[in-house]
Every structure is written in structure tokens, then in C-alpha cells.
Amino acid sequence: MEYRDTVALFASCPVDLFRPDVGFATARLLEQAGYRVEVPPQSCCGQVNYNNGDARHARELAWQIVEQFERYSYTVIPSGSCTGMITCHYPELFANDPRQARVSAFCERVYELTTFLVEVADFQPPAALPATRHGVVTYHDSCAGLRELGVKAQPRELLRRCAGIEVTEMADTEVCCGFGGTFCVKFGNVSARMADDKLDNALAAGADTLAGGDVSCLLHLAGRARRRGLDLAVRHVAELLADAGGAGIGEASAPEGDA
Amino acid sequence: MPDNLSSTRDRIMARIRAATAEAPNREFAAVLASRPPAENLLAPVDDPVNEFLKRARSNGCELIDLPDLPELPVSVASRLPGIETLAADERLGYLDWSAFRLTDNTSEAATGLVLADAGIAETGTLVFTNRTVASSLLFLVDHLAVLLLLSRLQRRQEDTCRAIDRDASAVHLVSGPSRTADVEQTIQIGAHGPRRLLVFVLDDRASPVSFVQ
Amino acid sequence: MSGPQTFIARAGAALDDPQLQSALARARSGFVDKRASAIAAEPDFDLMRDQAREVRQRSLSNLAACLEEFEQQVTAAGGQVHWAESTEDLRRIVIDICLRAGAQTVTKGKSMVGEEAALNQALEQAGLTPWETDLGEYIIQLAHEPPSHIVAPALHKTRSQIADLFRNAHALGERDLGEVSALVDEARAVIRERFLSADVGITGANLLIAETGTAALVTNEGNGDLTARLPRTHIVTTSFDRVVPGWEDASKILRVLSRSATGQPITAYTSFFSGPRAQGEQDGPENFHVVLLDNHRTDLLASEFREMLHCIRCGACMNHCPVYQNVGGHAYDSVYPGPMGAVLSPLLRGYSQDDELPNASSFCGRCEEVCPVRIPLPGLMRKLRERETLEKKSSWLSRRLLAAFAVVARKPVLYRHLTSAGTRLLGAVGRRRGVLRTVPLASGWTRYRDLPAPQGASFQQRWAREEGTKAGDKHNA
């Protein structure tokens, strides 16, 4: 098979640690779109340090990412938050630093997954997926993807194209779910209320599945949904697009032996 | 002024100068002149009369088309039945107000009648200065009736700044009846000022009306 | 206000207060929907924002020239400009003017600088009687509470709470205050008498215009005008950063202010006051004073936080903030709540407990998205967090944890081994339920939500394994 190009996959910590399925789904989608996928050694993009007032360490981690990934034509990330950290904040982080030009040149080739699939790859699925599997799907617009990157139409377009899913919009879909990195542990009471608003809106829209583009937000929402005993599946959009089976986030996996 | 106050001023100004090293000693005239190119980049107000009417109506004004100036007393009477006492702008005093009792005491009068110095199409706004109209007349009456001459209608706020006597100690832009939303976000008309704002619109563009000041 | 000492405790109390929650729910849809429809009706809104931002930048860059002109023009018109370095200066100057005017009663329009300086208490201590005239300010004056919003000070009060306050303060007899209109009429009647009898009127200013020495005031109720024009003395309490060069510049700000604040293209009243009543004028005060407060704003001007002085006090950031929407303004324990307050309060006050405020944000970015002058509020909050770290004011543990995390994350191979061991362990424990109810050292997470169990080995570990298998297959073939 002739590849169009090679793409570096940056999984993001939440995917790497909690939801490898999303990484594999991403790789599958990129392959289907005609790209060879490589996964260079990686850790955190630096956002945790950056947002908690530790720019020095954030810069060190950022530079490591640049060095590991800059040789690829594209870096693709199944997360609006980490992509926004790189494309919007790395240049700020290296302001007044001789490395800034190199950093900026790298940042221009970093894409959030659904944006890459729609705008660069013009992804056409190999075969339509069964739309019924996930019931009524609503999509939560995670903040960084929405506001820093303009991710809004792309996941909806892909869901329509790949699985014939018309997203059922909930109220306040653009309002934060309350994750916010360390915010969710430092201000747990406020964060939980924000999650409840989001989950209640999803249920009020009649959703069976709450989809999103950031596993971090989805871990928080799924964790809160489980704590409240709500009947709502939570999944990353890449899982829906790649028809990954398995349990939703925070749901019991299939019986023993599936390891 | 006592010394300690003037030195407070000097200390604050010195800090400001130090903080704004980009323009520490610029002349004010140069600052005014450094405004970006004068042409207004906003979409032009193509039809100022209709724009004014549309905006004023949505601001809660009652609009009355006045065919002719001498008709004003009759028109006011028909729109405000039962009103007897009128605090009228002296420039309009020469009209036939025999059906009303005129008063100078704005605080007890039920209805004020004033001539607008200008109108602003962009926002459906009426403009007054206290060179011609007492501020208290605009705010203490229960109902405010305004005569707007279309020859005085400006397209935008910027045009209005140039057209009015802005050296007056008070310039009032009035865009609707007094209102508040301080109780449960519910809009309630008639907070402290007029409960009704009636605008009598006279098209004098072909034959301008003049008033003896 | 005495109460819980931390944001999180105040927020907790707010989340559990059903009256407050019902007031906040109402405000949420009110402000957000009204602004959205005002902006939908204005295709040029983004251009308007750019113009307003340009005015704010140019005004601050040329602040010295603007203020000198402003002062000269006020003086030429027969008014007086006073400079207050601190809120204490401001209180003293205002009381001095009142006492020299022989005043006993003072009507007040809404002034955030007046709130910042806690002016009412000082006036009372000086033997004066301050009467708030803005309905929202009047309500919180009766309740002896600080404002919870910079545009709608009594946003946290429900109709029945307001009725109770009026019942306690006014001689109502059997009058029914069930309807909003009855409450507004009641306040109108009581406050009308005060407008007519007050000796001094104190208002704030939304803008100062240098070229004519003018204070501009934006209201819907008309209380500001009655406060400014009826008493013999008008005092404007504001801060020097409100100044813009000319009237055309003021137009640019006004165009975005009320659209962002209340969703109106313009408020019912926008008034421009320049000096005392001049000869030949119909009415107006005999004395006109403008008190300009610094209170650390010159420090902001010189710092990386200068953009915070661009703020035009519309309140859109708090109206759209999901944290503010859920906890209300009092949780911030400052007259400036919400995102703008989370930046401004620590910079103006320097209280150590304010360090919490810039952290109480999920960085969702909605505040920056709606700010009419495009202040990068999350960016400024992040800078405050950085300052907290640099000054070593954040907790030792949190700084050590961040540093330790960075050390591990800088070694991807170590990171992969350590994390994968952790995820496999957690995954094994949580597999049956899919979630973990409690996790040692992660109570911050698990107090409010379950932790979804990791799927087993980390993505990198599994990927390397599968690639290895593939490579092996190729080799064998």
C-alpha cells in the first residue's frame, strides 16, 4: 500500500494512560485516510505545569515534544486541549527565546484529529458504519478545541459521513464541563456541579451516548455519571468513527479473559 | 489646593509617565490626531429615518408621525388623554397650548414636552443639552413627549458629537423610557424616570422650522 | 462580610443555597440570551470590538497627556479634580467635600470605585446619610451586603427576599409587594423624595473624556442623572484609567458596552457631565468634583497586567463564566467577582487569600471569547498563577509535585514504564466495575466522581508491543 505521508501520533496523557483504545482508533482512522502512523516516545505536552504557573518546566517538556516530533510532516492528536496547548501556547512559551522560530514552524504542522481528517485528509470512510449501535449521540464541545482551534463542525461532519449519525444537540453544548485540569480536584464541588449541568443537558436531549474530543473531560464526565448512576455511555469521537467496540469510558469491560 | 494633595497628583502622574514610556510626553493634540483613519469602517446607515424609527420602537418609544408643527398640541392631547399640566420647552411655547395648563415646576408636572437637539439613527436616540432643556425636565416627569425634527437626525454617534453643543455641562442621550431589571432580571418600565417616552416626528427637511431661542 | 475564609468554602455554601441557585439560574439565561440576540442583530460587532480595544490601548498608552487635558478642561469649566492614591484618600476627599458643603444627606448612583473604597460605611461614620438610588444598590444597602455583580448588584436576591427587605425598611401597611412592578414602584416613591432633598450627589463614571473634561454615565433607570443634576454638589468617584481622548473614542466604547452588558444596543440614558451649571444653562449643580483613584492601578499599568485596565466593566465575563454562574459573586469575596475580578482583586488588594481566585477557573476561555475589548483573561490568570509559583506562595507540596512530574515526564522511557505499571495496577483493580470508587492520594477526584479504570497497559506500551509483533511477523516472513 502506498502511503500519502507519515504522521506522528501524539496520544496525550489521558489516552496513553486511561484509554489506549482511543489511540488505536486514531491510528486506524489515519491509516484508513492513507497515512503511515508512527508513535514517537512521548510524555506530557507540558500543559499541567503551564496552567499551574510552572512555565519553566512546561518549557522543558515542550521542547522535548518539539525535538521528538518536528521531523514529521504532521503531528495529529486526539485531543483539542493538548493540540491547543501546542499550537496556541508553545509560541507564547518561547517568546524571547532563540528557539521560537523552530517551535512555531513545528506548531503549524500540529493538528487535532477531527480537523486533520476533515481539512487535511478529506477523509472518506471505507464503508458506512452501523449508526444504530450508539443510539442518540450528543457531542460536548470541549473548551480548548472549540475556542482555541475552532473544532465544532468537524466531528459532527465526520459522524455524519462515517456512521450516518446526526448529532442531537443538547443545551449549552459550548459550556465547560468542569474538568479544567487541576481545577477539578482543587475546586471539586464547583467542578462536579458543572459536570452535573452537562450530564443533565445530555439526558434532557435524550442522549444515549455523550461523545467528545478530549478524554480528560470524558473521564471526568463518565466518572460523575457513574457516581450518580446515570444511564449514559461516554465515548471519544474517534471510537465512534473507527467503530471501536468494547465498553464505554468507566463502564465494566467485557467478562474476564478479554485481556 | 493643599500641598499634600498636589503632591499626590504629581506622584501618580510620575508613575503613569514612567509606566507609559512609549508616549511619555506626547501633546494631547497629537494624541487626538493619532486616532485611526477617520472614515467609519462600520456598514453605512443607509436609511437613517427608518433606522431611527425601527431602533426607537424597539427601545420602547412610542412614535407619532406629526404632519405639521401647529398640530403638535392636538396630537399630544390625543396621545395623552387626561393630561392637563404640561412642563413645556420654552421654544415650543408659542404654539397653541390653551387646552393645557403650562407650568415651570417640573417636579409636579405630569408631562414634559421638549424639543430634541438631535436624533441618532444608529440607536434610535434623542439628544438634549441643558443649554436648551433642563435635565430635571427630562427625568422627573412621568411622561416625556419629545419633538424630533428630521433635519436634526444624525446617522451615528460620531456625527452627533460634531453636531451638538457638547460644551454644555450636561448632554443627555435618551433612548427609551426609564427601566430596570434589578429584580429577578425582569424588565420593568418606569424605574426612576419617565414611564412613557413619546416621540413626535416632524419631517422638516424640505422646509426647516426655526425657533427663537 | 464575615463568613467562610476560602473560595471553595464560600462556593460550597453557595452551591447549597436554594434561593441563590434560583436567582442565579434566572440571571444565567437572562444575560446570556440577551447578549446573544443583540450580537446576532449586529453583523459589525467584531469590528466594533476591535475599535473599542484600539481606543482602550491608545488611551492607556497616552494616559499622562489625556489626564492633564482632562484636568485642565474640568478646571476651566469650573470644576475640580482630586487625586486619591489609596481608597483611604478617596474616602477622606469625598467626606471633606461633603462636610465643606454642609451636607447631611447624600444620594448615590452606582459606582464600583465607591464600592471598592467602601464609601458608604465611611460616609455614615462621618455622620452623613448615604442613600443608594440604583435599585440594585438600594436593595443591597438595605441588606447590608456587598454587590454580587458589577452591573446587577442584587442579582443574588430573589423577589421575595427583596419584598422582605422593603417590608422591614418602609412603612408599607398592608400593601402587597408580590409583583415586580409593585417593588419597583415602591422604591421609586421612596427614592424620589431623596433625589429632591439630597445635599450632595455621588456617581461613578463609565468613561472620562479628556477633550472636554467630561464624565460619561450609562444607566437604564435614570437614577444617575437625578443624582448628578439635582443636588448642589456633584461628586464623581472613579479611577483615572477610565479616560479616553475624545468624544468619538467614547462612542466606540459605548457601542460595545451595553450590548455586552445587558444586550441593549444602547441603554435608556447615556449622559455626559462637564463641570457645574454654567451661565445661561437651565439647571445643574453648583459644584462639580471628580475624584480619581489609583489604588495600585499605576502598578498594573507598568506591569504585564496592563490589559486588565482595558476592562470597561460590562460584566459579560461573569455572565458567561460557568463558575460564576454556579456560585455567584459573593464567593469571590470582592466587589469585583467573576473572571475580571479573579484578575483584578489580587492585583488591587494583594490579600494572600486572593491568590486562590485566579486558580478558581477551569480556563474554559468563554470570558475571553465574550470580552468586548478582548482581554485575555485566562492568560492573565495564568500569569498570576505563575507569579504565585515564582514568589513561592503556592504550596510547597504543589510545587514539588509539579517539578517531580516534569522530571519524570522528561524521560519518556521512564515515564512509559512508571505510568504503565500504574495503569495496569489500577486497571486490574477497577476492571470488574469499570470504575474505582476510591484511590489512595486521589481523594480530590474521587470525593465527587468515580475514577474510570484504565484499560490496562498504557497506549505506548501496547503500541510498542504490537509494532514489535508486526516487525517480528515481517522478519519471519
PDB file of N, CA and C in Angstrom, chain A residues 52-92:
ATOM      1  N   ASN A  52      -0.526  25.581  35.733  1.00  0.00           N
ATOM      2  CA  ASN A  52      -0.394  25.738  37.177  1.00  0.00           C
ATOM      3  C   ASN A  52       0.742  26.673  37.553  1.00  0.00           C
ATOM      4  N   GLY A  53       1.109  27.527  36.607  1.00  0.00           N
ATOM      5  CA  GLY A  53       2.051  28.586  36.934  1.00  0.00           C
ATOM      6  C   GLY A  53       3.508  28.146  36.928  1.00  0.00           C
ATOM      7  N   ASP A  54       3.788  26.998  36.305  1.00  0.00           N
ATOM      8  CA  ASP A  54       5.156  26.490  36.283  1.00  0.00           C
ATOM      9  C   ASP A  54       5.665  26.507  34.835  1.00  0.00           C
ATOM     10  N   ALA A  55       5.896  27.696  34.327  1.00  0.00           N
ATOM     11  CA  ALA A  55       6.282  27.847  32.920  1.00  0.00           C
ATOM     12  C   ALA A  55       7.652  27.215  32.641  1.00  0.00           C
ATOM     13  N   ARG A  56       8.534  27.233  33.645  1.00  0.00           N
ATOM     14  CA  ARG A  56       9.890  26.738  33.414  1.00  0.00           C
ATOM     15  C   ARG A  56       9.886  25.256  33.018  1.00  0.00           C
ATOM     16  N   HIS A  57       9.207  24.444  33.824  1.00  0.00           N
ATOM     17  CA  HIS A  57       9.146  23.021  33.489  1.00  0.00           C
ATOM     18  C   HIS A  57       8.307  22.777  32.245  1.00  0.00           C
ATOM     19  N   ALA A  58       7.273  23.581  32.079  1.00  0.00           N
ATOM     20  CA  ALA A  58       6.438  23.432  30.884  1.00  0.00           C
ATOM     21  C   ALA A  58       7.302  23.616  29.637  1.00  0.00           C
ATOM     22  N   ARG A  59       8.201  24.584  29.684  1.00  0.00           N
ATOM     23  CA  ARG A  59       9.070  24.862  28.530  1.00  0.00           C
ATOM     24  C   ARG A  59       9.988  23.670  28.253  1.00  0.00           C
ATOM     25  N   GLU A  60      10.490  23.067  29.299  1.00  0.00           N
ATOM     26  CA  GLU A  60      11.362  21.897  29.104  1.00  0.00           C
ATOM     27  C   GLU A  60      10.601  20.762  28.422  1.00  0.00           C
ATOM     28  N   LEU A  61       9.383  20.516  28.907  1.00  0.00           N
ATOM     29  CA  LEU A  61       8.591  19.434  28.318  1.00  0.00           C
ATOM     30  C   LEU A  61       8.214  19.769  26.880  1.00  0.00           C
ATOM     31  N   ALA A  62       7.894  21.022  26.640  1.00  0.00           N
ATOM     32  CA  ALA A  62       7.508  21.438  25.292  1.00  0.00           C
ATOM     33  C   ALA A  62       8.663  21.223  24.319  1.00  0.00           C
ATOM     34  N   TRP A  63       9.846  21.599  24.753  1.00  0.00           N
ATOM     35  CA  TRP A  63      10.998  21.470  23.846  1.00  0.00           C
ATOM     36  C   TRP A  63      11.266  20.001  23.501  1.00  0.00           C
ATOM     37  N   GLN A  64      11.039  19.158  24.481  1.00  0.00           N
ATOM     38  CA  GLN A  64      11.194  17.727  24.229  1.00  0.00           C
ATOM     39  C   GLN A  64      10.233  17.251  23.137  1.00  0.00           C
ATOM     40  N   ILE A  65       8.983  17.734  23.214  1.00  0.00           N
ATOM     41  CA  ILE A  65       7.996  17.367  22.185  1.00  0.00           C
ATOM     42  C   ILE A  65       8.456  17.870  20.819  1.00  0.00           C
ATOM     43  N   VAL A  66       8.905  19.121  20.780  1.00  0.00           N
ATOM     44  CA  VAL A  66       9.334  19.686  19.502  1.00  0.00           C
ATOM     45  C   VAL A  66      10.446  18.818  18.904  1.00  0.00           C
ATOM     46  N   GLU A  67      11.409  18.485  19.714  1.00  0.00           N
ATOM     47  CA  GLU A  67      12.535  17.698  19.191  1.00  0.00           C
ATOM     48  C   GLU A  67      12.111  16.317  18.721  1.00  0.00           C
ATOM     49  N   GLN A  68      11.161  15.721  19.426  1.00  0.00           N
ATOM     50  CA  GLN A  68      10.725  14.365  19.057  1.00  0.00           C
ATOM     51  C   GLN A  68       9.849  14.360  17.811  1.00  0.00           C
ATOM     52  N   PHE A  69       9.087  15.435  17.594  1.00  0.00           N
ATOM     53  CA  PHE A  69       8.036  15.379  16.577  1.00  0.00           C
ATOM     54  C   PHE A  69       8.294  16.255  15.353  1.00  0.00           C
ATOM     55  N   GLU A  70       9.271  17.133  15.410  1.00  0.00           N
ATOM     56  CA  GLU A  70       9.364  18.118  14.328  1.00  0.00           C
ATOM     57  C   GLU A  70       9.771  17.503  12.996  1.00  0.00           C
ATOM     58  N   ARG A  71      10.327  16.294  13.003  1.00  0.00           N
ATOM     59  CA  ARG A  71      10.761  15.719  11.731  1.00  0.00           C
ATOM     60  C   ARG A  71       9.589  15.170  10.906  1.00  0.00           C
ATOM     61  N   TYR A  72       8.412  15.099  11.501  1.00  0.00           N
ATOM     62  CA  TYR A  72       7.256  14.580  10.764  1.00  0.00           C
ATOM     63  C   TYR A  72       6.534  15.703  10.022  1.00  0.00           C
ATOM     64  N   SER A  73       5.906  15.340   8.889  1.00  0.00           N
ATOM     65  CA  SER A  73       5.129  16.338   8.145  1.00  0.00           C
ATOM     66  C   SER A  73       3.965  16.820   8.990  1.00  0.00           C
ATOM     67  N   TYR A  74       3.355  15.882   9.729  1.00  0.00           N
ATOM     68  CA  TYR A  74       2.202  16.231  10.565  1.00  0.00           C
ATOM     69  C   TYR A  74       2.296  15.524  11.910  1.00  0.00           C
ATOM     70  N   THR A  75       1.804  16.208  12.914  1.00  0.00           N
ATOM     71  CA  THR A  75       1.561  15.557  14.192  1.00  0.00           C
ATOM     72  C   THR A  75       0.060  15.648  14.452  1.00  0.00           C
ATOM     73  N   VAL A  76      -0.553  14.524  14.765  1.00  0.00           N
ATOM     74  CA  VAL A  76      -2.004  14.504  14.973  1.00  0.00           C
ATOM     75  C   VAL A  76      -2.296  14.034  16.399  1.00  0.00           C
ATOM     76  N   ILE A  77      -3.258  14.725  17.036  1.00  0.00           N
ATOM     77  CA  ILE A  77      -3.547  14.485  18.454  1.00  0.00           C
ATOM     78  C   ILE A  77      -5.054  14.320  18.655  1.00  0.00           C
ATOM     79  N   PRO A  78      -5.494  13.240  19.285  1.00  0.00           N
ATOM     80  CA  PRO A  78      -6.934  13.091  19.539  1.00  0.00           C
ATOM     81  C   PRO A  78      -7.360  13.870  20.778  1.00  0.00           C
ATOM     82  N   SER A  79      -7.007  15.142  20.810  1.00  0.00           N
ATOM     83  CA  SER A  79      -7.340  15.997  21.954  1.00  0.00           C
ATOM     84  C   SER A  79      -7.241  17.460  21.544  1.00  0.00           C
ATOM     85  N   GLY A  80      -8.332  18.196  21.764  1.00  0.00           N
ATOM     86  CA  GLY A  80      -8.290  19.628  21.477  1.00  0.00           C
ATOM     87  C   GLY A  80      -7.431  20.370  22.482  1.00  0.00           C
ATOM     88  N   SER A  81      -7.446  19.862  23.693  1.00  0.00           N
ATOM     89  CA  SER A  81      -6.746  20.543  24.769  1.00  0.00           C
ATOM     90  C   SER A  81      -5.226  20.518  24.558  1.00  0.00           C
ATOM     91  N   CYS A  82      -4.673  19.334  24.269  1.00  0.00           N
ATOM     92  CA  CYS A  82      -3.217  19.240  24.074  1.00  0.00           C
ATOM     93  C   CYS A  82      -2.814  19.912  22.774  1.00  0.00           C
ATOM     94  N   THR A  83      -3.659  19.798  21.736  1.00  0.00           N
ATOM     95  CA  THR A  83      -3.343  20.478  20.483  1.00  0.00           C
ATOM     96  C   THR A  83      -3.318  21.988  20.703  1.00  0.00           C
ATOM     97  N   GLY A  84      -4.302  22.495  21.448  1.00  0.00           N
ATOM     98  CA  GLY A  84      -4.346  23.933  21.723  1.00  0.00           C
ATOM     99  C   GLY A  84      -3.130  24.373  22.530  1.00  0.00           C
ATOM    100  N   MET A  85      -2.737  23.529  23.481  1.00  0.00           N
ATOM    101  CA  MET A  85      -1.540  23.846  24.273  1.00  0.00           C
ATOM    102  C   MET A  85      -0.352  24.053  23.333  1.00  0.00           C
ATOM    103  N   ILE A  86      -0.227  23.147  22.363  1.00  0.00           N
ATOM    104  CA  ILE A  86       0.939  23.230  21.470  1.00  0.00           C
ATOM    105  C   ILE A  86       0.781  24.398  20.494  1.00  0.00           C
ATOM    106  N   THR A  87      -0.307  24.420  19.752  1.00  0.00           N
ATOM    107  CA  THR A  87      -0.375  25.398  18.660  1.00  0.00           C
ATOM    108  C   THR A  87      -0.576  26.824  19.172  1.00  0.00           C
ATOM    109  N   CYS A  88      -1.316  26.989  20.263  1.00  0.00           N
ATOM    110  CA  CYS A  88      -1.569  28.351  20.747  1.00  0.00           C
ATOM    111  C   CYS A  88      -0.554  28.801  21.793  1.00  0.00           C
ATOM    112  N   HIS A  89      -0.099  27.882  22.638  1.00  0.00           N
ATOM    113  CA  HIS A  89       0.688  28.340  23.784  1.00  0.00           C
ATOM    114  C   HIS A  89       2.185  28.095  23.680  1.00  0.00           C
ATOM    115  N   TYR A  90       2.616  27.117  22.868  1.00  0.00           N
ATOM    116  CA  TYR A  90       4.071  26.937  22.726  1.00  0.00           C
ATOM    117  C   TYR A  90       4.733  28.219  22.218  1.00  0.00           C
ATOM    118  N   PRO A  91       4.177  28.853  21.166  1.00  0.00           N
ATOM    119  CA  PRO A  91       4.851  30.088  20.714  1.00  0.00           C
ATOM    120  C   PRO A  91       4.959  31.137  21.824  1.00  0.00           C
ATOM    121  N   GLU A  92       3.922  31.251  22.675  1.00  0.00           N
ATOM    122  CA  GLU A  92       3.981  32.192  23.815  1.00  0.00           C
ATOM    123  C   GLU A  92       5.087  31.780  24.783  1.00  0.00           C
TER     124      GLU A  92
END
